[in-house]
Structures are given as structure tokens and as C-alpha cells.
């Protein structure tokens, strides 16, 4: 009995000591600033990530981030078009504030971007891949960025000294090679890092790597139920948009039909205006060795088109174009997924996983044949929603999902708070930290604001702004129309029935309009500002196309 008491006492002391040590380690982890890798693809639809939907493609590496972190199912953008989305991400401000309302309008270069704040706080910063506007990103110690949209095959890059360098290979692999080389050779191990790893893929025109091109040409993909949407019960905007697969997807530029094939066939219906040089704008960048890999696949596509297209009715042609689209688009994403896996493996192999926050997202969503469309721009879900997956070991519980209304507007403040850096007061988003740490009571947003401006322009999607909650979506289309649309997101997830004129929703509309006006005031938007951007557009109409 005498020996038993000291043993019990010793055990209690050991437990208390162990508990104190664990508490100390938790405190140290909290004080240690995380590394951050921000991964963004271009036009990557959430429908093409198997963590969201697995009917089109398996993305096991991107799914790792979801399985080991959090998946946001209602993540969305403020303006679904490339450069404006990126400007919002960098500044934490709506596009009418940072100036980049469309792909043409200039970005306000006096705006502070979040990489500048990381750099000022002692982080080592780097950026590799597609920025899409400007050739000298602020707050970045090291970068190699694609000029404009960039190219898939043997792409050019702009470096820190302003030189343009052409690199042989496939763009997705090259951007990853640069990223891994920086991590292995140029990273200052005495500092935390903030690395922006930005893919061009899967932006149009979709050129897969040759082996993926061959592999995916043999695949057939399920069609979306709205592929043959007739836009009944929708407004003017859906009926007049120019993004229909059959009538607007280009034969050569998009579907890889050689101009010689089209000329030989003389009249191909329906007639679709193509870009100059068609597929050759991309193909001619390949060297003879690369062309030898692409040519047999292009031969197969062109032989099939020449033999079968004239026999098809419009429904069959629509289906043919859809399959060609999916084969190339998804093949590009397959390469992205492979390369994301390379980066995640590097973190594992170099003991960096535990203290690295990894984000995977896209600059916006994309239509994969839903409503018969490709491209983005609309407030409708496939365009408006974007993938958002975040992994941060010991902070984010693995494998959780969240359905709150979060936006790309929130990314800057979230990353800054994670790094214990104060965000500027004029940023307009909200930090997602309460959601990342499962403290939802610290989150109180119930609606988000959206505004699209690029009209009249390519794809002819009308200007519109709106409010979106978990339950409803209310949008006002303006400029050359004055139309409202309301969708019940729970009863009508495919957004096929505009219920704005349904008396049953009168009170809902009244409430949403009141909230919409409050949001516009909160974010500094107004009808007078709408008119200002319209006037600027009209004054520069020659620069729009």
C-alpha cells in the first residue's frame, strides 16, 4: 500500500507535466506563422473536381486538400471574369472599387495588394504562372508570369528583370517545375513564405499535353440534363448570350478542326466565326518533335469530323461538340491535378505539410454544357460558384464541409489573419478564420453581392448585379434592358424557372431588394457608378470586342 501511493502520485505528476507540455506545444504552434501556398487555376469548374462531383473526372490530388481540410460548397465570386476576379482576390475589394470591372478597364495601381502586406511583415513571397494583368506584381520577391493569357505549348514568361523567356514544354508542368525549384533552391528557410502557384489551365482554347490529348479523346462523358435548354421561363439575357456550344463554339480554335478540313468541306453548318488561323495559333508554337505527338490525334479528330458532321442533325452536332469540349477541357484539368500532387508530395517529403496552409480555388466557375453553354459571366451557379478547398493541419479539422456564402472577396483578409497580419480597414471582405476553425458563431454574413460589367463585348452577357443567399438569387439586368430575375435555389437548383412575377414570392422580393440596396451602399456601389462605367465603355467602344 505504501508503494502504491507514490506510484499514483508519480502518475498524476506525469499526466500534469504531459498536459502542460502539450499546451506549450499548442501555444508555440499558434505563435508560429504558417507558410501559405495559394493555388489557383483558370476557369476550373467545381463540377470538374471529384471532391464536389465525380461524374466527369477523378481529381485525387486536389481531393487530398478536401479530405485533409475543408470544402466550401457555396464559395462564389463577385464578378465572374478572369482579370476582375484576380483584382478582387489581390485587393480584397469589389471591382468597382479597384477599377478592374472587366478585362479591358485598367486596374488602379495605387491599390494595396495582400502580397505587399505579407512582404512588409517579413514573409518571403513568390508568384509563378498566370497573373493576367500587369507585368510586375507588387509585393513579390520572385516571379515568373505569363504575358496576358499565356500559351499552353512552349510558353513565354516575364521575369523579375522584365525579360521575356520562352521555355520548352507544357505550361502546367513548367509552372510546377518553377514552383518546386523555388521551394527547393530559393526559399529562405529562416522566413515563412507566401507562394502563389497560378495555373493557366483550363482556360480556352483547351490544349492538353499530347499524352492527355490522346488519352481523353477515347473517353465519353455524361451530358448535363440542361444541355438542350430552351431558356423558357428565363429573361432576355439568357436568350441572347453568345456562348452556345453549337452556335458559338469555334470549329478550329476550340474543336481542333484544321482550316484545310473546313475549306475542303466547303460549307459547314451552322456557320461559326473563328479566330484568325484557328487551331494553328496554338499549334504553330510546337516544335517538330511535339507536332509529331499531336498530329495523329488531330488526324483522328479531323477524319471523324469530315466523315460524320455532314450526316448529323443539330442535336447530334451539339452532342459531338460537347464531347470534344469535355475531352480537351478535362484533359487539361487532369494535368493540373497531377501537378498539384507533385507540390503536395514535396511538402510531405520536406516536412513542410504541418505548418503550411494550402488553398485550392479558381478565378471563377465555368459552364460545362449546362444550359447549352461554355464560358462564365452570369450570376447563375455554374459561373458564379467557384471551388474552394483549404488545408491547414492542426487548425482545420480534416474532411469537413461548409455551406456559408463566402467569396473571393474574402481571400485576402483570411490569409492575412492566418499569418497574424493586420488587414487594411478598407478591405471589403470578411476573414474565413471562424469557419476554418469551426467557430461558426463568429460568422454572420447571410448574403453576397455580385456585379458583372463586360457588355457589349465577347459572349454578349448583359450587365447585371444581384444578391445571393443560401435560399434565393435576385438579379437585375440593365443597360439595354430593365429586367429582374428571381430563383429559388432550394426548389430550383438548376435555375430554370424565374419566379420574379410569381405572387407567392412578393414578400421575398421585397426583403431581398431591401438587403440588396443595403449591400450596394455597404460596398459603395450605385446606379450613378453603373452609368459612369457605361459612359467610359461607350467612349472606348472601339477597344471592345
C-alpha angles and dihedrals in degrees: 000000000000091000092046095062096056089047092053091045091049090050092052091048090050091051093049091048091049091049091050091049091051091049089050091051091049089052091049091050090051092051094046111093112232126235112240130212113187109195118190131172126194118250094347106164116217086227087069096058114084091214084069103028127355102193096097110031144357113235102180096168097049087044088059088069090052095044092049096039143010132315118206110209097186100042110140145165134247095226119011104223131094112253096033091052091051091048090053091049093050097045104030088230137112115260095249086062100043092042098236097112093149141003092275106044114089122254115243099248092197088072117110113236125206095243087062090057092049091050092049090050092057101265120140106235134200139168129197127178134012121007095157099203130055126009100236114052113207121240095020120126095194131016146162110187135177116246107246111317093349127206134275097218122056092341128201120235133195114222134202093274092053095252121139115227126188115214124196116235143043117324098230092052093044095051088051093047089054091048094050092044090054092049092048102037111019107033115115102226091201091066136056113245137221110202125184110204105187124183126206091206137126092024119126131297089052111217112171124199107272096255092049090045089058095042097050095044086072093055130093120204132205116257122238113249091240096052090117096040112162093197093235111162090025131105133253094276096066092046096052102039114117103221103097114139095226100040104032110024105100122240098219106022093046111017095039098239110156116239087235090059092050091048091049091052088050099199120037117182134246094036112231124183110237132200119261112282091006113214091358091076086075102022095058090064089068120095121230093267092052093044089054088061095046099042100073091051092048089048090055094048093048095046091052092048095048093048100043112023096077090054096052129097119220094269092054091046091052090052092047092052091047092054093047089050094049093045093058099034094050092043088058090051091049088061091049090053093049090052095046084057090055091056094046090049090052091054090051094046093049100044092248099118098085096059101032123098108210123197125189118190144132130236087246143327127279139212114249096190095304108144086006090287145128125191125040135242100121127104087234113116104258089057100030098048121071134189115261122179123165130187125189114156116225090013106055118048109238121252100012128141131208129197100191120130102259127163144198082252086075100053099087096050092044094054092043093053091046088055092045092244119140113243119224114261093238095063108112104207133083127241113252092211094110089056095043090053095043093247096129093164086076091062121078108161114122101170140034133208126231132187129177120190114169102110139156088030143093112339090013097237106168123241113266144158131196154155125252128195130171089268107033146027121204119184135179117207113201146159100073096011135039105210136144126206129192126189128189100221095196099046096034109032092163090056096230100139123060104206097182091117095043108112090214088072099048095110092042090055092048091052094045094048090052091050091045093055090048090053092048089052092045092052096040098247125139146159090260090056089049089055092047091057091045090053091049090049093051091048090055099035091130089066093054124085 
